[in-house]
Coordinates of C-alpha atoms in Angstrom, one line a residue:
Chain A
X60 CA 11.9 14.0 -5.9
X61 CA 11.5 11.1 -8.2
X62 CA 10.7 7.5 -7.6
X63 CA 13.8 5.5 -8.3
X64 CA 12.7 1.9 -8.9
X65 CA 10.9 1.9 -12.1
X66 CA 13.7 1.5 -14.5
X67 CA 12.8 0.0 -17.8
X68 CA 15.2 -2.8 -18.5
X69 CA 14.5 -4.9 -21.6
X70 CA 11.7 -6.3 -23.6
X71 CA 11.0 -3.1 -25.3
X72 CA 13.2 -1.6 -28.0
X73 CA 15.5 0.9 -26.4
X74 CA 14.5 3.5 -29.0
X75 CA 10.9 3.1 -28.1
X76 CA 11.7 3.5 -24.4
X77 CA 13.6 6.7 -25.1
X78 CA 10.9 8.0 -27.4
X79 CA 8.3 7.3 -24.7
X80 CA 10.6 8.6 -22.0
X81 CA 9.8 12.3 -21.8
X82 CA 6.0 12.0 -21.7
X83 CA 5.8 8.8 -19.6
X84 CA 8.4 9.9 -17.1
X85 CA 7.1 13.4 -16.9
X86 CA 3.5 12.3 -16.2
X87 CA 4.3 9.6 -13.7
X88 CA 7.5 8.9 -12.0
X89 CA 9.9 11.1 -13.8
X90 CA 12.5 8.4 -13.5
X91 CA 15.4 9.5 -15.7
X92 CA 15.6 7.4 -18.8
X93 CA 18.7 8.8 -20.2
X94 CA 22.0 8.1 -18.5
X95 CA 23.6 11.4 -17.6
X96 CA 27.4 11.4 -17.7
X97 CA 27.8 13.5 -14.6
X98 CA 25.4 14.6 -11.8
X99 CA 23.1 17.4 -12.9
X100 CA 24.0 20.7 -11.2
X101 CA 21.2 22.3 -9.2
X102 CA 20.3 25.9 -10.2
X103 CA 23.2 28.2 -9.4
X104 CA 25.5 25.3 -8.7
X105 CA 28.8 24.7 -10.5
X106 CA 29.5 21.5 -12.4
X107 CA 32.4 20.9 -10.0
X108 CA 30.2 21.1 -7.0
X109 CA 27.7 18.8 -8.6
X110 CA 30.5 16.3 -9.4
X111 CA 31.6 16.4 -5.7
X112 CA 28.3 15.1 -4.5
X113 CA 28.1 12.0 -2.3
X114 CA 26.9 9.4 -4.8
X115 CA 26.6 5.6 -4.7
X116 CA 29.6 3.5 -5.7
X117 CA 29.8 -0.2 -6.4
X118 CA 30.4 -2.5 -3.4
X119 CA 33.4 -4.7 -3.7
X120 CA 32.6 -8.4 -4.2
X121 CA 34.2 -9.1 -0.8
X122 CA 32.2 -6.5 1.1
X123 CA 29.0 -7.6 -0.7
X124 CA 29.5 -11.2 0.2
X125 CA 29.1 -10.3 3.9
X126 CA 25.7 -10.8 5.4
X127 CA 23.4 -8.9 5.7
X128 CA 24.5 -6.9 2.6
X129 CA 24.3 -10.1 0.5
X130 CA 20.6 -10.3 1.5
X131 CA 19.9 -7.4 -1.0
X132 CA 19.0 -8.2 -4.6
X133 CA 17.6 -6.9 -7.8
X134 CA 13.9 -7.0 -8.3
X135 CA 12.6 -7.3 -11.9
X136 CA 8.9 -6.8 -12.7
X137 CA 6.5 -5.8 -15.5
X138 CA 4.1 -2.9 -15.1
X139 CA 2.0 -1.7 -18.0
X140 CA 3.9 -2.1 -21.2
X141 CA 7.4 -2.0 -19.6
X142 CA 9.8 -4.2 -17.8
X143 CA 11.5 -2.5 -14.8
X144 CA 14.3 -2.9 -12.4
X145 CA 14.2 -2.1 -8.7
X146 CA 15.9 -3.4 -5.6
X147 CA 14.8 -5.4 -2.5
X148 CA 16.1 -7.0 0.6
X149 CA 15.4 -10.4 2.2
X150 CA 14.1 -9.5 5.7
X151 CA 12.6 -12.9 6.5
X152 CA 13.5 -16.3 5.1
X153 CA 10.8 -16.0 2.4
X154 CA 10.1 -12.3 2.3
X155 CA 11.8 -9.4 0.5
X156 CA 11.1 -5.8 1.4
X157 CA 10.9 -3.2 -1.3
X158 CA 9.3 0.1 -2.3
X159 CA 5.6 0.0 -2.8
X160 CA 5.8 1.7 -6.2
X161 CA 7.8 -1.3 -7.5
X162 CA 4.7 -3.5 -6.9
X163 CA 1.6 -1.4 -7.5
X164 CA 0.5 1.9 -9.1
X165 CA -2.9 3.5 -9.3
X166 CA -3.2 3.2 -13.0
X167 CA -1.7 -0.1 -13.9
X168 CA -2.4 -1.9 -10.6
X169 CA -0.2 -4.8 -9.6
X170 CA 3.1 -5.5 -11.2
X171 CA 3.4 -9.0 -12.8
X172 CA 6.4 -11.3 -13.5
X173 CA 8.1 -10.2 -10.2
X174 CA 11.4 -11.9 -9.7
X175 CA 14.1 -11.4 -7.1
X176 CA 17.8 -12.0 -8.0
X177 CA 19.5 -12.1 -4.6
X178 CA 23.1 -10.9 -4.3
X179 CA 23.4 -10.2 -7.9
X180 CA 26.9 -9.2 -8.8
X181 CA 27.7 -8.6 -12.4
X182 CA 26.4 -11.6 -14.4
X183 CA 26.0 -13.8 -11.3
X184 CA 23.4 -14.0 -8.6
X185 CA 23.2 -16.2 -5.5
X186 CA 19.6 -17.2 -6.4
X187 CA 16.8 -16.1 -8.7
X188 CA 13.4 -16.6 -7.2
X189 CA 9.9 -15.8 -8.6
X190 CA 7.4 -14.2 -6.3
X191 CA 4.4 -16.2 -5.1
X192 CA 2.5 -13.2 -3.6
X193 CA 3.0 -9.5 -3.4
X194 CA 1.9 -7.1 -0.7
X195 CA 1.5 -3.4 -0.5
X196 CA 1.5 -1.9 3.0
X197 CA -0.7 1.1 2.8
X198 CA -0.6 1.6 6.5
X199 CA -2.4 4.4 8.3
X200 CA -0.5 6.9 6.2
X201 CA -3.1 6.3 3.4
X202 CA -4.7 9.5 4.6
X203 CA -1.8 11.3 2.9
X204 CA -2.0 9.5 -0.4
X205 CA -1.8 11.7 -3.4
X206 CA -2.2 11.4 -7.1
X207 CA 1.2 13.0 -7.6
X208 CA 3.6 10.1 -7.3
X209 CA 6.6 12.3 -6.8
X210 CA 5.3 13.9 -3.6
X211 CA 6.0 13.3 0.1
X212 CA 2.4 12.3 0.4
X213 CA 2.9 9.4 -2.0
X214 CA 6.2 8.3 -0.5
X215 CA 4.7 8.1 3.0
X216 CA 2.9 4.9 2.1
X217 CA 5.5 3.6 -0.3
X218 CA 6.5 0.2 1.0
X219 CA 5.6 -3.4 0.3
X220 CA 7.0 -6.9 0.1
X221 CA 7.3 -10.0 -2.0
X222 CA 6.7 -13.5 -0.7
X223 CA 8.4 -16.6 -2.1
X224 CA 7.7 -20.3 -1.9
X225 CA 11.3 -21.0 -1.6
X226 CA 14.0 -19.5 0.7
X227 CA 16.3 -17.4 -1.5
X228 CA 19.1 -17.5 1.1
X229 CA 18.6 -20.9 2.7
X230 CA 16.8 -19.5 5.6
X231 CA 18.9 -16.4 6.2
X232 CA 17.6 -12.9 6.2
X233 CA 18.8 -9.4 7.1
X234 CA 17.7 -8.1 10.6
X235 CA 15.3 -5.2 10.6
X236 CA 14.2 -2.6 13.1
X237 CA 11.1 -0.5 13.3
X238 CA 12.8 2.4 15.0
X239 CA 12.6 5.6 13.0
X240 CA 14.8 7.2 15.7
X241 CA 17.7 5.3 14.2
X242 CA 17.5 7.5 11.1
X243 CA 18.5 10.5 13.3
X244 CA 21.5 11.5 15.3
X245 CA 25.1 10.6 14.7
X246 CA 25.1 7.1 13.3
X247 CA 26.6 5.1 10.5
X248 CA 24.2 4.4 7.6
X249 CA 24.4 2.8 4.2
X250 CA 21.8 3.2 1.4
X251 CA 22.0 0.4 -1.2
X252 CA 20.5 -0.7 -4.4
X253 CA 21.1 -1.4 -8.1
X254 CA 21.5 2.0 -9.6
X255 CA 21.3 2.7 -13.4
X256 CA 21.9 6.4 -13.9
X257 CA 25.7 6.3 -13.8
X258 CA 26.1 2.5 -13.5
X259 CA 25.0 -0.5 -15.4
X260 CA 22.5 -1.8 -12.9
X261 CA 24.5 -5.1 -12.6
X262 CA 26.4 -4.2 -9.5
X263 CA 25.2 -3.4 -6.0
X264 CA 25.8 0.2 -5.1
X265 CA 26.2 1.8 -1.7
X266 CA 26.3 5.3 -0.4
X267 CA 26.8 6.5 3.2
X268 CA 24.8 9.5 4.3
X269 CA 27.0 11.8 6.4
X270 CA 24.2 13.2 8.6
X271 CA 20.9 12.2 10.0
X272 CA 17.6 12.1 8.1
X273 CA 14.8 14.7 8.4
X274 CA 11.2 13.6 8.8
X275 CA 9.0 15.1 6.1
X276 CA 5.6 13.4 6.5
X277 CA 4.5 10.3 8.3
X278 CA 7.1 7.6 7.8
X279 CA 8.8 9.5 4.9
X280 CA 12.3 11.0 5.6
X281 CA 14.7 12.8 3.5
X282 CA 18.5 13.4 3.6
X283 CA 20.4 16.0 1.7
X284 CA 23.9 14.5 2.3
X285 CA 23.7 11.9 -0.4
X286 CA 22.2 11.1 -3.8
X287 CA 20.7 7.8 -5.2
X288 CA 20.3 6.6 -8.7
X289 CA 17.3 5.3 -10.6
X290 CA 16.8 1.6 -10.0
X291 CA 17.8 1.8 -6.3
X292 CA 14.1 2.1 -5.2
X293 CA 13.3 -0.6 -2.8
X294 CA 16.9 -1.0 -1.7
X295 CA 17.7 -1.1 2.0
X296 CA 18.9 1.6 4.3
X297 CA 21.1 -0.1 6.9
X298 CA 22.1 1.5 10.2
X299 CA 25.0 0.2 12.3
X300 CA 23.6 -1.0 15.6
X301 CA 26.5 -2.1 17.8
X302 CA 28.5 -4.3 15.6
X303 CA 25.8 -5.4 13.2
X304 CA 24.0 -3.8 10.3
X305 CA 20.2 -3.5 10.6
X306 CA 17.6 -2.5 7.9
X307 CA 15.6 0.6 9.2
X308 CA 14.2 2.0 6.0
X309 CA 13.6 1.5 2.2
X310 CA 15.0 3.8 -0.5
X311 CA 12.0 5.3 -2.3
X312 CA 12.9 8.6 -3.9
X313 CA 15.7 10.8 -5.1
X314 CA 16.0 14.4 -6.3
X315 CA 16.5 14.7 -10.1
X316 CA 19.8 16.5 -9.5
X317 CA 21.0 13.9 -7.1
X318 CA 21.3 16.5 -4.3
X319 CA 19.0 14.5 -1.8
X320 CA 17.2 11.2 -1.3
X321 CA 14.1 10.0 0.5
X322 CA 13.4 6.8 2.4
X323 CA 10.3 5.2 3.9
X324 CA 11.1 4.2 7.5
X325 CA 9.9 0.9 8.9
X326 CA 7.3 1.0 11.6
X327 CA 6.0 -1.4 14.3
X328 CA 2.8 -2.0 12.4
X329 CA 4.6 -3.0 9.2
X330 CA 6.9 -5.4 11.1
X331 CA 3.8 -6.9 12.7
X332 CA 2.1 -7.2 9.3
X333 CA 5.1 -9.0 8.0
X334 CA 4.3 -11.8 10.3
X335 CA 1.3 -12.7 8.2
X336 CA 3.5 -13.2 5.2
X337 CA 3.6 -17.0 4.7
Chain B
X224 CA -11.5 27.7 31.8
X225 CA -9.7 25.9 28.9
X226 CA -8.6 22.4 29.9
X227 CA -4.9 21.6 29.6
X228 CA -4.9 19.6 26.4
X229 CA -2.5 17.0 27.6
X230 CA -5.0 16.1 30.4
X231 CA -7.9 15.5 28.1
X232 CA -7.0 12.1 26.7
X233 CA -6.3 10.9 30.2
X234 CA -9.6 12.3 31.5
X235 CA -11.4 10.6 28.6
X236 CA -9.7 7.3 29.4
X237 CA -10.7 7.7 33.1
X238 CA -14.3 8.5 32.2
X239 CA -14.5 5.4 30.0
X240 CA -12.9 3.4 32.8
X241 CA -15.6 4.4 35.2
X242 CA -18.5 3.6 32.8
X243 CA -17.1 0.3 31.8
X244 CA -18.8 -1.6 34.6
X245 CA -22.3 -0.2 34.0
X246 CA -21.8 -0.9 30.3
X247 CA -20.8 -4.5 31.0
X248 CA -23.3 -5.2 33.7
X249 CA -26.3 -3.2 32.6
X250 CA -28.6 -3.8 29.7
X251 CA -28.7 -1.8 26.5
X252 CA -30.3 1.2 28.2
X253 CA -27.5 1.4 30.8
X254 CA -25.0 1.2 28.0
X255 CA -26.6 3.9 26.0
X256 CA -26.9 6.2 29.0
X257 CA -23.2 5.7 29.9
X258 CA -22.2 6.4 26.3
X259 CA -24.3 9.6 26.3
X260 CA -22.6 10.7 29.5
X261 CA -19.2 10.4 28.0
X262 CA -20.1 12.1 24.8
X263 CA -21.8 15.0 26.7
X264 CA -18.7 15.5 28.7
X265 CA -16.6 15.4 25.5
X266 CA -18.9 17.9 23.8
X267 CA -18.5 20.2 26.7
X268 CA -14.7 20.3 26.4
X269 CA -13.5 23.3 24.5
X270 CA -12.5 22.1 21.1
X271 CA -9.1 22.9 19.9
X272 CA -9.3 24.3 16.4
X273 CA -9.1 21.2 14.1
X274 CA -7.6 21.8 10.7
X275 CA -8.9 19.9 7.7
X276 CA -5.3 19.2 6.7
X277 CA -4.2 15.6 6.3
X278 CA -2.8 15.3 9.8
X279 CA -5.9 17.0 11.5
X280 CA -7.4 13.6 12.3
X281 CA -5.5 10.4 11.9
X282 CA -5.5 6.8 13.0
X283 CA -2.7 5.3 15.1
X284 CA -1.2 2.0 14.3
X285 CA -4.0 0.1 16.0
X286 CA -6.7 2.0 14.1
X287 CA -7.7 4.2 17.0
X288 CA -8.7 7.8 16.1
X289 CA -6.1 10.4 17.0
X290 CA -7.3 14.0 17.0
X291 CA -7.3 17.2 19.0
X292 CA -11.1 17.0 18.9
X293 CA -12.1 15.1 22.0
X294 CA -15.6 14.4 20.7
X295 CA -14.1 12.4 17.8
X296 CA -11.9 10.4 20.1
X297 CA -14.9 9.9 22.5
X298 CA -17.1 8.6 19.6
X299 CA -14.3 6.2 18.6
X300 CA -13.4 4.9 22.1
X301 CA -16.9 4.5 23.3
X302 CA -17.8 2.7 20.1
X303 CA -14.9 0.3 20.8
X304 CA -15.9 -0.2 24.4
X305 CA -19.5 -0.9 23.5
X306 CA -18.6 -3.2 20.6
X307 CA -17.0 -5.6 23.0
X308 CA -19.2 -5.3 26.0
X309 CA -22.6 -4.3 24.8
X310 CA -23.1 -4.4 21.0
X311 CA -26.9 -3.9 21.3
X312 CA -26.3 -0.6 23.2
X313 CA -23.8 0.4 20.5
X314 CA -26.5 0.0 17.8
X315 CA -29.2 1.8 19.8
X316 CA -26.9 4.7 20.8
X317 CA -25.5 5.1 17.3
X318 CA -29.0 5.1 15.7
X319 CA -30.1 7.7 18.3
X320 CA -27.3 10.2 17.7
X321 CA -26.4 9.8 14.0
X322 CA -29.2 12.1 12.9
X323 CA -27.8 15.0 14.9
X324 CA -24.3 14.7 13.7
X325 CA -23.3 17.0 10.9
X326 CA -19.5 16.9 11.0
X327 CA -18.3 14.4 8.3
X328 CA -15.6 13.0 10.6
X329 CA -18.1 12.4 13.3
X330 CA -20.5 10.8 10.8
X331 CA -17.9 8.4 9.5
X332 CA -17.1 7.2 13.0
X333 CA -20.8 6.9 13.7
X334 CA -21.2 4.9 10.5
X335 CA -18.4 2.6 11.7
X336 CA -20.2 2.1 15.0
X337 CA -23.4 1.3 13.1
X338 CA -21.6 -1.2 10.9
X339 CA -19.9 -2.8 13.9
X340 CA -23.3 -3.2 15.6
X341 CA -24.9 -4.9 12.6
X342 CA -26.8 -1.9 11.2
X343 CA -25.1 -2.4 7.8
X344 CA -27.8 -0.7 5.7
X345 CA -27.7 2.5 7.8
X346 CA -23.9 2.4 7.7
X347 CA -23.8 2.0 3.9
X348 CA -26.2 4.9 3.5
X349 CA -23.8 7.2 5.4
X350 CA -20.8 5.8 3.6
X351 CA -22.4 6.5 0.2
X352 CA -23.4 10.0 1.3
X353 CA -19.8 10.8 2.3
X354 CA -18.4 9.4 -0.9
X355 CA -20.7 11.5 -3.0
X356 CA -21.5 14.7 -1.1
X357 CA -18.4 15.2 1.1
X358 CA -15.9 14.1 -1.5
X359 CA -17.3 16.6 -4.0
X360 CA -16.8 19.6 -1.8
X361 CA -14.1 22.1 -2.4
X362 CA -12.3 21.3 0.8
X363 CA -13.5 17.8 1.8
X364 CA -12.4 16.1 5.0
X365 CA -9.8 13.6 3.8
X366 CA -10.2 11.6 6.9
X367 CA -14.0 11.1 6.4
X368 CA -13.6 10.2 2.7
X369 CA -10.7 7.9 3.1
X370 CA -12.3 6.1 6.0
X371 CA -15.6 5.9 4.2
X372 CA -13.7 4.0 1.6
X373 CA -12.5 1.7 4.3
X374 CA -16.2 1.3 5.2
X375 CA -16.9 0.1 1.6
X376 CA -14.3 -2.7 2.2
X377 CA -15.6 -3.6 5.6
X378 CA -19.2 -3.8 4.2
X379 CA -18.0 -5.7 1.1
X380 CA -20.6 -3.7 -0.8
X381 CA -20.1 -4.0 -4.5
X382 CA -23.0 -1.7 -5.2
X383 CA -20.7 1.2 -4.1
X384 CA -18.3 0.5 -7.0
X385 CA -19.6 3.5 -9.1
X386 CA -18.9 5.8 -6.1
X387 CA -15.3 4.4 -5.9
X388 CA -14.9 4.7 -9.7
X389 CA -15.9 8.4 -9.6
X390 CA -13.2 9.0 -7.0
X391 CA -10.6 7.6 -9.3
X392 CA -11.1 10.8 -11.3
X393 CA -10.7 13.0 -8.2
X394 CA -7.0 14.0 -7.8
X395 CA -7.3 14.1 -4.1
X396 CA -8.5 10.5 -3.7
X397 CA -7.4 8.6 -6.8
X398 CA -4.7 6.5 -5.0
X399 CA -7.0 5.6 -2.1
X400 CA -9.9 4.8 -4.5
X401 CA -7.7 2.5 -6.6
X402 CA -6.5 0.7 -3.5
X403 CA -10.1 0.5 -2.1
X404 CA -11.1 -1.2 -5.4
X405 CA -8.5 -3.8 -4.9
X406 CA -9.3 -4.3 -1.2
X407 CA -13.0 -4.6 -2.0
X408 CA -12.2 -7.2 -4.7
X409 CA -10.1 -9.1 -2.1
X410 CA -13.0 -8.9 0.5
X411 CA -15.8 -9.8 -1.9
X412 CA -14.4 -11.3 -5.1
X413 CA -17.6 -12.9 -6.2
X414 CA -19.8 -9.8 -5.8
X415 CA -17.2 -7.6 -7.5
X416 CA -16.6 -9.8 -10.5
X417 CA -20.4 -10.4 -11.0
X418 CA -21.0 -6.6 -10.8
X419 CA -18.2 -5.8 -13.2
X420 CA -19.5 -8.3 -15.8
X421 CA -23.1 -7.2 -15.3
X422 CA -22.1 -3.5 -15.9
X423 CA -19.5 -3.5 -18.7
X424 CA -19.0 0.3 -18.5
X425 CA -17.8 0.2 -14.9
X426 CA -14.1 0.8 -14.8
X427 CA -13.9 0.9 -18.6
X428 CA -11.3 3.6 -18.3
X429 CA -9.2 1.6 -15.9
X430 CA -9.0 -1.7 -17.6
X431 CA -5.8 -2.8 -15.7
X432 CA -7.4 -2.1 -12.3
X433 CA -10.5 -4.0 -13.4
X434 CA -8.2 -6.9 -14.5
X435 CA -6.7 -7.0 -11.0
X436 CA -10.2 -7.4 -9.6
X437 CA -10.7 -10.6 -11.6
X438 CA -7.3 -11.9 -10.6
X439 CA -8.7 -12.4 -7.1
X440 CA -10.9 -15.2 -8.3
X441 CA -10.8 -18.4 -6.4
X442 CA -11.3 -21.2 -8.9
X443 CA -12.4 -23.7 -6.3
X444 CA -15.6 -21.8 -6.3
X445 CA -17.4 -22.7 -9.5
X446 CA -19.3 -19.4 -9.9
X447 CA -16.1 -17.4 -9.5
X448 CA -14.4 -19.4 -12.2
X449 CA -17.5 -18.8 -14.4
X450 CA -17.3 -15.0 -13.9
X451 CA -13.6 -15.1 -14.8
X452 CA -14.2 -17.0 -18.0
X453 CA -17.1 -14.6 -18.8
X454 CA -14.7 -11.8 -18.5
X455 CA -12.1 -13.5 -20.7
X456 CA -14.8 -13.8 -23.4
X457 CA -15.9 -10.2 -23.3
X458 CA -15.3 -8.4 -26.5
X459 CA -15.1 -4.9 -24.9
X460 CA -12.1 -5.8 -22.8
X461 CA -8.6 -5.3 -24.3
X462 CA -6.5 -8.4 -24.7
X463 CA -3.7 -6.8 -22.7
X464 CA -6.1 -6.5 -19.7
X465 CA -7.2 -10.1 -20.0
X466 CA -3.6 -11.2 -20.1
X467 CA -2.9 -9.2 -17.0
X468 CA -5.8 -10.8 -15.2
X469 CA -4.4 -14.2 -16.1
X470 CA -0.8 -13.4 -15.1
X471 CA -2.1 -11.9 -11.8
X472 CA -3.3 -15.4 -10.9
X473 CA 0.3 -16.5 -10.5
X474 CA 1.4 -13.7 -8.2
X475 CA -1.6 -12.5 -6.3
X476 CA -1.3 -9.0 -4.8
X477 CA -2.8 -7.9 -1.5
X478 CA -3.1 -4.4 0.0
X479 CA -2.8 -4.1 3.8
X480 CA -4.2 -0.9 5.4
X481 CA -4.9 0.2 8.9
X482 CA -8.6 1.4 8.6
X483 CA -11.2 2.9 10.9
X484 CA -13.6 0.1 10.1
X485 CA -11.3 -2.8 9.3
X486 CA -8.6 -2.0 12.0
X487 CA -5.0 -3.1 11.6
X488 CA -4.5 -6.1 9.4
X489 CA -4.9 -9.0 11.8
X490 CA -5.0 -12.0 9.6
X491 CA -3.5 -13.3 6.5
X492 CA -5.4 -13.8 3.2
X493 CA -6.7 -17.2 2.4
X494 CA -4.2 -19.5 0.7
X495 CA -4.9 -19.6 -3.0
X496 CA -6.0 -22.8 -4.5
X497 CA -3.1 -23.0 -6.9
X498 CA -3.7 -26.5 -8.1
X499 CA -7.3 -25.5 -9.0
X500 CA -5.9 -22.5 -10.8
X501 CA -3.4 -24.6 -12.7
X502 CA -6.2 -27.0 -13.7
X503 CA -8.4 -24.3 -15.1
X504 CA -5.5 -22.8 -17.0
X505 CA -4.6 -26.2 -18.5
X506 CA -8.2 -26.6 -19.6
X507 CA -8.2 -23.2 -21.3
X508 CA -5.3 -24.3 -23.5
X509 CA -7.7 -26.7 -25.3
X510 CA -10.3 -24.0 -25.9
X511 CA -10.4 -22.3 -29.3
X512 CA -12.4 -19.4 -28.0
X513 CA -9.5 -18.5 -25.7
X514 CA -6.8 -19.0 -28.3
X515 CA -5.6 -15.4 -28.3
X516 CA -4.8 -15.7 -24.6
X517 CA -2.9 -19.0 -24.8
X518 CA 0.6 -17.4 -24.6
X519 CA -0.4 -15.6 -21.3
X520 CA -2.0 -18.9 -20.0
X521 CA 1.3 -20.7 -20.8
X522 CA 3.3 -18.0 -19.0
X523 CA 1.1 -18.1 -16.0
X524 CA 1.4 -21.9 -15.8
X525 CA 5.2 -21.6 -15.9
X526 CA 5.1 -19.1 -13.0
X527 CA 2.8 -21.3 -11.0
X528 CA 5.0 -24.3 -11.7
X529 CA 8.1 -22.4 -10.5
X530 CA 6.3 -21.9 -7.2

């Protein structure tokens, strides 16, 4: 598993980022820095089988303009010496939910310069809003917390949110539900975000898991029926509930060979804590 | 005869229900006697084997202890009951029993009960002991160490910073220690900043985490602004860390955690005095001794202005 959000974007020379890539990524998030032309086959797997994996594809402009999908956006932030891309979703008029590792890490602390570009599509976005405050929700799953950032024990607490002074969608927000049960069974899901392994990071991507998720630890679930790209961390997992789409989890990890992905489910305590967000 | 495990929590709840009235109506002695009664019953229940794995003892979303060890649950529930109904009895009972407790999980809950009943020095002593002795063991109780760190936040005790810093080097506890540091700085910004300036070697190896502690400063409090400025003028601090502390003023970060001592997050953080922050930043732009930081100051002012 790797964390997917910390995708270096700009501000550093690309060459320096690539040079730093191996050591930096290996020690910490192992987010792939180099764009691979095709999915990486797992040991013993053929290239054709790897290519047939269920991977994210860009949403059409028409589909993305529908709410609540248009509540998703790109999150840009600075951590340490790098600028990164991740994803986030507006779940309250002034609050965007994202992966915790986009906002904080145990060595560099809080990210700075956090900005949310809602409904970014190509070179356009519906709004670009700077964060006023950022929150990490450690929850009761802190008992699991581990130094290894690419472990289930790290992903179990991996959720946070960004608070704005302004309303990025004029008061609208995506509905959310703290029902982890909705990650199981026979349902329709969509995992979304701004992926940058096989895509530019400028378009919203979507992938539909074809079977339910498996609980690994605490609020951390995995699913081996789809892959996600670097940069999608913090993006929403929607479930279709009746006729509407509801956010039930946040994308937090992906296997390096794109054979599986991990999400951090929402929980009642988190939804309650969101009430304190001004 | 081994009790049916599923009946134990219900039996415990029933016992607490029956001692509620004596606890409420009676004085401290009656409260202590009721608490002892419940704990004696819990101690008599055959313990299920309790693993030291991460999920051996946990908190639920309200911060209640969840465990197959009924004594732990009893210590927690009775502590909660007494805290509301008879805090004097809670202190008296906790002081009486704490010396006989050897299990680190029991000791951390007892420390919580002590802290809740106002015996902060005794609580801090146990917290410190768990952070040093227990955390250094080959197979420490994660629950005890993690919750002892929550105790540091509850107590707002900046004198425990060296213990937290030591845990940053412990692979098992690094993440929680880093978060504890941040939460402690949120809970007691003045004490933390003063301690860090007074002891320049503290967190020397984690300059960015130290910078985040200073970014909690409330500039409407003159001493806090003075500590922040003292930090900016320190020659041992890298410029990149000072810049981070300044930029952190524009987008303040907060960590929310459900803890044994602190419970679930039940209130927001105080609203930052953003106009006071902007005023201080503007004044720094005219100071020659902060010239190397002017670009970060300008950037921070831009972010504040955008909000």
